[in-house]
Each structure stands twice: as structure tokens, then as C-alpha cells.
Amino acid sequence: MVKMIVSDMDGTLLDSNKNFPPDFDQIFQELKKRGILFVAASGRSYPKQREIFQPYLEDMFFICDNGASIIHHDQWLYKNTLPREKLEKLLTACEQIPNILPILCAPLNCYYQPYSPAFEPYLRSYFSTGNILNDVYSVSEPILKVAICDLQNAAVNSYPKLKHELDDELNLVVSGELWMDAMNPFVNKGKALQFLQKKFSISPAQTMVFGDFYNDIEMLARADYSFVMENANDDMKQYGRWIAPSNDHYGVTREIWKYLSSADCFLT
């Protein structure tokens, strides 16, 4: 029996217009009634996730910043912050790469340098709060991760350059077409999910996970009920036991309804 359902947000639970499936509230209330935990797992920081899930905050958990933090009831269950020397080395390396904007993600704030208007829609979409600083090296607040918005495509521009420079020191992951993230080694959504599984004595056999991108690979491996979305890149589909309908066809809620209607249907 599934006791925990974990879903990525962008490209997975949310459609292309960043909206919930029309039946999400009904699904959420049904999971609550059955005592099944719901976890949103995202590269997004907590303030933006909190804004999106406002009606459901009391009854769910958040894996944020690609696994660098876990929150419930506005309380941090887990944080993993970047050492100062690694942060500064990363920022120095970013200065050599054109058309990118590093965003320092603290628990409740983010920090970035003055930017060109081309970055504005992406910042507005993914961050609720922001502080523009001429000198981001001056930030003294603990930083969970650095998100990098890359207008030239993260997979071909910033990611290979930073991986060559910093692969031994940071976990670098492409988290979207224009996004990559840098966290401490071994920080990922899978490790965060493992923390919650241990906390609540929930096994992979009792866990259902939905994802669509490379930053979801580790958490898909932590669930026997693992779904990769139809809209995912083809090379992602090997990481799920099943393929769910696309995010624009509300694959997450469709597969959850299917499970709730026939609890053993995926294992027969």
C-alpha cells in the first residue's frame, strides 16, 4: 500500500501554463482522507512553493532547492548549506560564462546581481522574493544552493563549463532547459526523500514518485511506483517503471486515481 506520493512540479504536476490539474484539490483531499502523505519536490525554493500550494500548507511536505531543504508547517526539517569557499569559487567561475545569472538561494530569500531585462520573466516565474546586490559575495546568510539561469541553454553552455571546473566539489545538475543548480555533493531529491522515508518508516515499496527531468533521477530510484512523464526527454524514460501521460494531460492525477481505484493494479 502506498503511504507517500512525491511529485516534481514543473513539467510534471503543473501543466505548461504552470496550473494545477483541475482535479488536484479532489485528489489532495482523498489522499488526506486515506492518510497518504503528499510531498512536492522541486528545484524551486520554499517561498515560491509556499505561494503555489497556499491552500494545502498544513497537510503536505516540501522538498525544496533540489533536496537541500525539507519543510513542513513552515518548519525546516533539514537544511544543507554551501560552505563559503565553495560558494565563492562557484561565483568566480560563473563570471567567465556569458548570458547567465547566478541566484543565491537562502531559506527565505534569494540574491542576485543587476540583470538584463531578458532574465525578468524567468525570475518572476520561479522566485517570490529577491534582493538585487551589486556584490553577491557580500551575502552573509547561509545559502542552500545556487540556481543558474542560462539564456543560452544550461545543458550546452553553463553546465559543461562548470562541471569541468567544479565537478569534484559540487553536485551540478541541469534542472530545466534554461536552468541548472549547484548544491553540496550528495544533495539531491533522492537523498531528501530518503530522509522522509526514514522519518516516517515508509519503504520504497510504499512510495510513489513522479518526475520528468534529470534532477528527478535519484528520487525515482527511491520508489517502487516510479513514473516518468510522457513529455520527458526520451533518455529520461529509462528511470521510471511506468510512463505517465504528459503534464498537459494531467498524468500525475490520472495515475493516482488509477492507483486509488485499484491498489494492486501496477504490481499484477
Short mmCIF file of C-alpha atoms in Angstrom, two decimals:
data_model
loop_
_atom_site.label_atom_id
_atom_site.label_comp_id
_atom_site.label_asym_id
_atom_site.label_seq_id
_atom_site.Cartn_x
_atom_site.Cartn_y
_atom_site.Cartn_z
CA MET A 1 0.00 0.00 0.00
CA VAL A 2 1.33 3.42 -0.94
CA LYS A 3 1.86 5.71 2.06
CA MET A 4 3.70 8.61 0.38
CA ILE A 5 3.32 10.27 -3.03
CA VAL A 6 6.08 12.60 -4.22
CA SER A 7 5.78 14.79 -7.31
CA ASP A 8 8.06 17.15 -9.12
CA MET A 9 6.31 20.38 -10.10
CA ASP A 10 7.36 21.93 -13.42
CA GLY A 11 6.80 19.59 -16.34
CA THR A 12 5.20 17.03 -14.02
CA LEU A 13 2.36 18.14 -11.73
CA LEU A 14 1.93 21.61 -13.26
CA ASP A 15 0.89 21.99 -16.89
CA SER A 16 2.73 24.14 -19.42
CA ASN A 17 0.87 27.22 -18.14
CA LYS A 18 2.00 26.45 -14.56
CA ASN A 19 -1.51 25.44 -13.46
CA PHE A 20 -2.61 22.51 -11.31
CA PRO A 21 -4.65 19.69 -12.82
CA PRO A 22 -8.34 20.61 -12.49
CA ASP A 23 -8.90 17.67 -10.13
CA PHE A 24 -5.89 18.32 -7.89
CA ASP A 25 -7.93 19.55 -4.92
CA GLN A 26 -10.15 16.48 -5.09
CA ILE A 27 -7.08 14.22 -5.24
CA PHE A 28 -5.39 16.04 -2.36
CA GLN A 29 -8.44 15.69 -0.12
CA GLU A 30 -8.73 12.00 -0.98
CA LEU A 31 -5.07 11.39 -0.11
CA LYS A 32 -5.53 13.26 3.16
CA LYS A 33 -8.59 11.15 4.00
CA ARG A 34 -6.62 7.96 3.34
CA GLY A 35 -3.60 9.08 5.34
CA ILE A 36 -1.27 9.19 2.32
CA LEU A 37 1.43 11.86 2.63
CA PHE A 38 1.85 14.24 -0.31
CA VAL A 39 5.26 15.78 -0.99
CA ALA A 40 6.10 18.47 -3.56
CA ALA A 41 9.71 18.02 -4.68
CA SER A 42 11.18 20.85 -6.71
CA GLY A 43 14.25 22.78 -7.62
CA ARG A 44 12.25 25.82 -6.55
CA SER A 45 12.95 27.45 -3.20
CA TYR A 46 10.41 27.34 -0.40
CA PRO A 47 8.88 30.84 -0.71
CA LYS A 48 7.68 30.13 -4.26
CA GLN A 49 6.45 26.64 -3.40
CA ARG A 50 4.63 28.07 -0.38
CA GLU A 51 2.92 30.63 -2.61
CA ILE A 52 1.81 27.98 -5.11
CA PHE A 53 0.49 25.49 -2.53
CA GLN A 54 -1.03 28.05 -0.14
CA PRO A 55 -4.35 26.19 0.45
CA TYR A 56 -2.56 22.94 1.30
CA LEU A 57 0.35 24.02 3.50
CA GLU A 58 -0.84 22.38 6.71
CA ASP A 59 -1.11 18.92 5.20
CA MET A 60 1.93 18.44 2.98
CA PHE A 61 5.72 18.39 2.90
CA PHE A 62 8.14 20.26 0.66
CA ILE A 63 11.45 19.09 -0.74
CA CYS A 64 12.99 22.34 -1.96
CA ASP A 65 16.14 23.50 -3.73
CA ASN A 66 16.64 20.08 -5.34
CA GLY A 67 16.89 18.39 -1.96
CA ALA A 68 18.88 20.97 0.01
CA SER A 69 15.93 21.61 2.34
CA ILE A 70 12.77 19.92 3.63
CA ILE A 71 9.91 21.91 5.16
CA HIS A 72 6.62 21.13 6.92
CA HIS A 73 4.38 23.64 8.72
CA ASP A 74 6.92 26.37 7.93
CA GLN A 75 9.47 24.40 9.96
CA TRP A 76 12.75 23.24 8.45
CA LEU A 77 13.22 19.52 8.99
CA TYR A 78 16.51 19.51 7.08
CA LYS A 79 18.97 22.03 5.61
CA ASN A 80 22.24 21.55 3.77
CA THR A 81 24.12 24.80 3.12
CA LEU A 82 27.10 25.55 0.91
CA PRO A 83 30.49 26.25 2.53
CA ARG A 84 31.66 29.80 1.92
CA GLU A 85 34.76 28.81 -0.05
CA LYS A 86 32.78 26.63 -2.46
CA LEU A 87 30.20 29.36 -2.97
CA GLU A 88 32.84 31.94 -3.82
CA LYS A 89 34.64 29.57 -6.17
CA LEU A 90 31.37 28.91 -8.00
CA LEU A 91 30.56 32.61 -8.32
CA THR A 92 34.04 33.30 -9.69
CA ALA A 93 33.61 30.56 -12.29
CA CYS A 94 30.21 31.96 -13.28
CA GLU A 95 31.78 35.33 -14.08
CA GLN A 96 33.52 33.72 -17.04
CA ILE A 97 30.32 32.42 -18.67
CA PRO A 98 28.17 34.72 -20.86
CA ASN A 99 24.39 35.10 -20.65
CA ILE A 100 23.88 33.55 -17.23
CA LEU A 101 22.59 34.85 -13.91
CA PRO A 102 23.56 33.05 -10.66
CA ILE A 103 20.87 33.25 -7.99
CA LEU A 104 21.90 32.57 -4.39
CA CYS A 105 19.07 30.73 -2.65
CA ALA A 106 18.80 31.17 1.10
CA PRO A 107 15.97 29.59 3.13
CA LEU A 108 13.60 32.57 2.74
CA ASN A 109 15.39 34.92 0.33
CA CYS A 110 17.38 34.93 -2.86
CA TYR A 111 20.14 37.23 -4.05
CA TYR A 112 21.44 38.18 -7.48
CA GLN A 113 23.29 40.92 -9.28
CA PRO A 114 21.62 43.53 -11.50
CA TYR A 115 20.43 41.72 -14.62
CA SER A 116 19.28 42.38 -18.16
CA PRO A 117 15.51 42.50 -18.86
CA ALA A 118 15.75 39.16 -20.66
CA PHE A 119 16.00 37.38 -17.30
CA GLU A 120 12.93 39.04 -15.79
CA PRO A 121 10.19 36.55 -16.81
CA TYR A 122 12.21 33.59 -15.53
CA LEU A 123 12.94 35.21 -12.18
CA ARG A 124 9.30 36.18 -11.74
CA SER A 125 8.14 32.66 -12.57
CA TYR A 126 10.44 30.82 -10.17
CA PHE A 127 11.13 33.18 -7.25
CA SER A 128 8.74 35.01 -4.90
CA THR A 129 11.36 37.16 -3.22
CA GLY A 130 14.58 38.66 -4.48
CA ASN A 131 17.32 41.06 -3.49
CA ILE A 132 19.46 42.81 -6.09
CA LEU A 133 23.04 43.36 -4.91
CA ASN A 134 25.99 44.82 -6.74
CA ASP A 135 28.21 42.45 -4.79
CA VAL A 136 26.72 38.99 -4.23
CA TYR A 137 29.95 37.99 -2.48
CA SER A 138 28.76 40.16 0.42
CA VAL A 139 25.80 37.90 1.24
CA SER A 140 26.30 36.55 4.76
CA GLU A 141 23.12 34.47 5.01
CA PRO A 142 23.55 30.67 4.68
CA ILE A 143 23.00 29.56 1.07
CA LEU A 144 21.28 26.26 0.24
CA LYS A 145 22.05 26.23 -3.47
CA VAL A 146 22.90 28.44 -6.40
CA ALA A 147 20.40 28.38 -9.25
CA ILE A 148 21.79 29.50 -12.59
CA CYS A 149 19.51 30.92 -15.26
CA ASP A 150 21.19 30.37 -18.61
CA LEU A 151 19.66 32.08 -21.64
CA GLN A 152 21.86 30.01 -23.98
CA ASN A 153 20.59 26.63 -22.67
CA ALA A 154 22.08 25.24 -19.48
CA ALA A 155 22.92 21.80 -20.88
CA VAL A 156 25.18 23.20 -23.60
CA ASN A 157 26.50 26.43 -22.07
CA SER A 158 26.93 26.72 -18.29
CA TYR A 159 26.68 23.07 -17.23
CA PRO A 160 29.65 21.63 -19.17
CA LYS A 161 31.86 24.58 -18.25
CA LEU A 162 31.07 24.44 -14.54
CA LYS A 163 31.23 20.66 -14.47
CA HIS A 164 34.75 20.79 -15.88
CA GLU A 165 35.74 23.34 -13.23
CA LEU A 166 33.85 22.18 -10.14
CA ASP A 167 32.62 18.62 -10.59
CA ASP A 168 34.71 17.31 -7.67
CA GLU A 169 33.37 19.94 -5.27
CA LEU A 170 29.66 20.39 -6.01
CA ASN A 171 26.65 18.47 -7.23
CA LEU A 172 25.81 20.16 -10.52
CA VAL A 173 22.53 19.25 -12.19
CA VAL A 174 20.56 20.51 -15.19
CA SER A 175 17.08 21.20 -13.83
CA GLY A 176 15.41 22.72 -16.90
CA GLU A 177 16.15 23.97 -20.38
CA LEU A 178 17.40 27.32 -19.06
CA TRP A 179 18.30 26.22 -15.54
CA MET A 180 20.99 24.39 -13.66
CA ASP A 181 21.60 24.11 -9.93
CA ALA A 182 24.69 23.76 -7.75
CA MET A 183 24.46 22.13 -4.32
CA ASN A 184 26.76 20.28 -1.98
CA PRO A 185 27.87 16.81 -3.09
CA PHE A 186 25.25 14.13 -2.46
CA VAL A 187 22.46 16.70 -2.15
CA ASN A 188 19.59 15.67 -4.39
CA LYS A 189 15.86 14.98 -4.26
CA GLY A 190 16.51 11.29 -3.69
CA LYS A 191 18.51 11.89 -0.51
CA ALA A 192 15.78 14.22 0.76
CA LEU A 193 13.14 11.60 0.02
CA GLN A 194 15.23 9.01 1.84
CA PHE A 195 15.22 11.33 4.88
CA LEU A 196 11.41 11.45 4.86
CA GLN A 197 11.10 7.71 4.28
CA LYS A 198 13.29 7.06 7.30
CA LYS A 199 11.47 9.64 9.44
CA PHE A 200 8.07 8.05 8.78
CA SER A 201 9.22 4.42 8.38
CA ILE A 202 8.00 4.32 4.79
CA SER A 203 9.73 1.94 2.39
CA PRO A 204 10.34 2.38 -1.36
CA ALA A 205 7.60 -0.25 -1.84
CA GLN A 206 5.20 2.20 -0.16
CA THR A 207 6.33 5.23 -2.17
CA MET A 208 5.07 6.66 -5.48
CA VAL A 209 7.17 9.24 -7.36
CA PHE A 210 6.53 11.34 -10.48
CA GLY A 211 9.26 13.22 -12.37
CA ASP A 212 10.29 14.43 -15.79
CA PHE A 213 13.84 15.79 -15.69
CA TYR A 214 17.39 14.84 -14.77
CA ASN A 215 17.14 16.28 -11.26
CA ASP A 216 14.41 13.70 -10.56
CA ILE A 217 16.51 10.60 -11.28
CA GLU A 218 17.63 9.91 -7.71
CA MET A 219 14.15 10.22 -6.22
CA LEU A 220 12.63 7.99 -8.92
CA ALA A 221 15.10 5.34 -7.76
CA ARG A 222 13.70 5.59 -4.21
CA ALA A 223 10.21 4.38 -5.21
CA ASP A 224 8.80 1.09 -6.48
CA TYR A 225 5.95 3.11 -8.00
CA SER A 226 8.08 5.34 -10.24
CA PHE A 227 6.59 7.31 -13.13
CA VAL A 228 8.36 9.40 -15.76
CA MET A 229 6.13 11.78 -17.68
CA GLU A 230 5.38 11.24 -21.35
CA ASN A 231 6.66 14.76 -22.07
CA ALA A 232 10.11 13.94 -20.62
CA ASN A 233 13.16 13.62 -22.84
CA ASP A 234 13.47 10.11 -24.26
CA ASP A 235 16.66 9.40 -22.33
CA MET A 236 14.78 10.05 -19.05
CA LYS A 237 12.20 7.34 -19.61
CA GLN A 238 14.53 4.52 -18.57
CA TYR A 239 14.38 5.80 -14.98
CA GLY A 240 10.69 5.12 -14.39
CA ARG A 241 8.89 1.82 -14.05
CA TRP A 242 5.96 3.32 -15.94
CA ILE A 243 5.30 6.26 -18.27
CA ALA A 244 2.55 8.62 -17.11
CA PRO A 245 0.55 10.79 -19.52
CA SER A 246 2.07 14.21 -20.09
CA ASN A 247 1.75 17.08 -17.66
CA ASP A 248 -0.66 18.81 -20.07
CA HIS A 249 -2.84 15.69 -19.93
CA TYR A 250 -2.69 15.69 -16.10
CA GLY A 251 -0.73 12.46 -15.89
CA VAL A 252 0.01 12.74 -12.17
CA THR A 253 -3.59 12.88 -11.01
CA ARG A 254 -4.70 10.33 -13.61
CA GLU A 255 -2.20 7.77 -12.34
CA ILE A 256 -3.04 8.49 -8.71
CA TRP A 257 -6.76 7.96 -9.41
CA LYS A 258 -5.89 4.72 -11.15
CA TYR A 259 -3.95 3.54 -8.12
CA LEU A 260 -6.66 4.59 -5.67
CA SER A 261 -9.25 2.72 -7.73
CA SER A 262 -7.23 -0.49 -7.83
CA ALA A 263 -4.45 -0.54 -5.26
CA ASP A 264 -2.62 -3.51 -6.74
CA CYS A 265 -3.08 -2.74 -10.43
CA PHE A 266 0.55 -1.74 -11.04
CA LEU A 267 2.07 -4.84 -9.48
CA THR A 268 -0.06 -7.52 -11.12
#
